[in-house]
Phi, psi and omega in degrees: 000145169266131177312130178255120164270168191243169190276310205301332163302292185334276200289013158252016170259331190253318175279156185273136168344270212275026174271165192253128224249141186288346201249008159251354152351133200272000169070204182266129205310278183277131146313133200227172152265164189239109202284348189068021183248279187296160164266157168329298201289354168279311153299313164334279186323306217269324177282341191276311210298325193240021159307199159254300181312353203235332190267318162313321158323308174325327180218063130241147216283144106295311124281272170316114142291134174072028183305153192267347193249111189254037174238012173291166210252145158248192182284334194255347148269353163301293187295339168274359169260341170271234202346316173327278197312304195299309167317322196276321179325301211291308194276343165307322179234052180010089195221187193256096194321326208273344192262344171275312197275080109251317174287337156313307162257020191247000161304334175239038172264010143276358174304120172272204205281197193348071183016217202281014159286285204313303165323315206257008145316292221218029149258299136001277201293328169263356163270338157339268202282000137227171143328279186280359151287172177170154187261137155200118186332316194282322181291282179331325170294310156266006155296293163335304185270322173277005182196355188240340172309149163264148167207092165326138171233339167127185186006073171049354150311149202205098194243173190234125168109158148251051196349075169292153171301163173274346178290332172287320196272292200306332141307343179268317209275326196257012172275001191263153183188114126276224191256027160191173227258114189258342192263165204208009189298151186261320192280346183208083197257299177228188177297145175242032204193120187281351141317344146322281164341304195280306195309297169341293215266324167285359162272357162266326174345274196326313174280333167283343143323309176245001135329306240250278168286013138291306176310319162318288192318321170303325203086024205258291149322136169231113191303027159272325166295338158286144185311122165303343176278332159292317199298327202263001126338278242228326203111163203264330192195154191310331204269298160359292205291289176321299180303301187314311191301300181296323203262003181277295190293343196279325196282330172294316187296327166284336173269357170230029167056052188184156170244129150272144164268193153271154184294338223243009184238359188284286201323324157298318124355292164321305187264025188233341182274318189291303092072253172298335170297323200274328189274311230222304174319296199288305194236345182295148205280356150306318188298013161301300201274034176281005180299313168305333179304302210265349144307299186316300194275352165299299163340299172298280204332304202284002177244331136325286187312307171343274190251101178291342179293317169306002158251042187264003160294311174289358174250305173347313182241040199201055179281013202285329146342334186197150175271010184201176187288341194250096176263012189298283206299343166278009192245328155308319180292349202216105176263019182274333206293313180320305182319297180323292192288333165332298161320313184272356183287309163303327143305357176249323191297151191278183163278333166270359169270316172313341183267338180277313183305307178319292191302342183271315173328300182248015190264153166278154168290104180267155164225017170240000000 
């Protein structure tokens, strides 16, 4: 026979003083019981793991739309490469792996279609019509895991949210972090959990890093073209960059009780992000058609708004959204709630569900 271990035996036997322990955990909006087998934070995960919104990631841009190449990184090789990088950090300064990797992966499922073109899209688009509205991925993510994922329960049940622990939300919610401070959230303005931390600081890891060579491999770039004061920082080559990057932060985070970098590999860092805005973000000749991008998803958005009815497979599984069987007249009536749902219709689509939508929106229909 194999022995059933409970995770509170695990993690006090693996975890560190300051890792966030699953059974101290601030739990959950609706209250589940606790089998001692899985930890909370195992369920996070395992429920992020079997979204539909996690699956979707898969054919959303990270940088390159529409790459020619089928080894450019997406939103779902993005996010798994963040859930690496965050583990080996987490298990290195004994912290809690299963609580990195549930905020790892569940950090960008609020990410909209042809990457942060879609996003500063349907930022626009709700400042238009309030002010005081707005889009930002890291919101959108925990709108996505608190209210808008389905979860079939058998015999026509239905739940809406995946009623995550809060260290788990508050990590998700509290992970866009650049070169100046990007979230704005009121309730979860930063991590409160250094496993929080680590998801941060390795979703920049992560991107600058495989930006950097998804621009080389494309050809937009040539590594003789990165600043010799980075190559000579960071390393030379992609793994090179990584290894320099990791063992900097497990080593610095251990020695000031916080996670960190060193000043001379964060700057280096920094300035391989500044780099890349100017080479590859900005001017590079894929960022061309983001034009096409952000005409496109206007477009939905703004024929949506029309007519509430082009969503109405998407209000079908989302009544939670409306209060009667008909939701146009009430949807008509409020137009920030419209904006709203609108917003998550679009924000859920892959890129090739925005291309399909567009062309059924503006091609006429033959029927002979």
């Amino acid at each position: 026979m194999l022995p059933i271990t409970n995770y509170r035996d695990r993690e006090g036997r693996l975890l560190s003083q300051g890792a966030a322990f699953g059974i101290a955990s601030k739990g959950r909006v609706l209250p589940e019981s606790d089998d001692g087998i899985r930890s909370p934070f195992q369920k996070d995960r395992d429920r992020i793991i079997h979204a539909s919104a996690f699956r979707r990631l898969q054919y959303k841009t990270q940088v390159f739309m529409a790459p020619k190449g089928d080894e450019i990184r997406t939103r779902l090789t993005h996010t798994l490469e963040v859930a690496q990088l965050s583990r080996s950090v987490s298990d290195a300064l004994g912290l809690n792996e299963d609580l990195v990797e549930a905020i790892a992966l569940g950090h960008d499922l609020g990410h909209a279609p042809f990457g942060h073109t879609g996003e500063a899209v349907l930022d626009v688009k709700l400042k238009e019509i309030d002010p005081s509205l707005g889009f930002e991925h890291a919101r959108q993510s925990l709108r996505v895991v608190d209210s808008l994922e389905r979860r079939e329960r058998g015999h026509g049940e239905v739940l809406f949210g995946l009623n995550l622990t809060y260290e788990t939300r508050n990590g998700i919610a509290s992970h866009s972090k650049g070169l100046e401070e990007m979230s704005k959230l009121e309730d979860m303005l930063s991590p409160q959990t250094l496993e929080g931390q680590i998801v941060r600081l390795c979703d920049r890891v992560a991107y600058v890093n495989h930006d950097l060579d998804d621009a080389i491999h494309a050809g937009i770039i040539d590594t003789t073209d990165v600043p010799a004061m980075t190559v000579e920082a960071l390393g030379s080559f992609y793994s090179q960059r990584l290894d320099t990057m990791v063992l900097d932060i497990i080593r610095s985070s251990s020695a000031a009780g916080e996670i960190v970098m060193s000043q001379p590999i964060q700057e280096a860092m920094d300035n391989l992000m500044l780099f890349l805005k100017d080479r590859v973000y900005v001017h590079s000749e894929p960022k061309r058609e983001e034009g096409k991008a952000r005409d496109l998803l206007s477009r939905i958005f703004d024929f949506c708004m029309q007519d509430v009815r082009r969503m109405e497979p998407y209000l079908r599984e989302h009544p939670m959204t409306c209060e009667s069987d008909d939701p146009a007249p009430m949807l008509r009536g409020n137009l920030q709630s419209t904006a709203r749902i609108v917003t998550d219709y679009v924000a859920s689509m892959t890129d090739r569900m925005a291309l399909k939508v567009a062309t059924d929106l503006v091609m006429p229909h033959i029927y002979v």
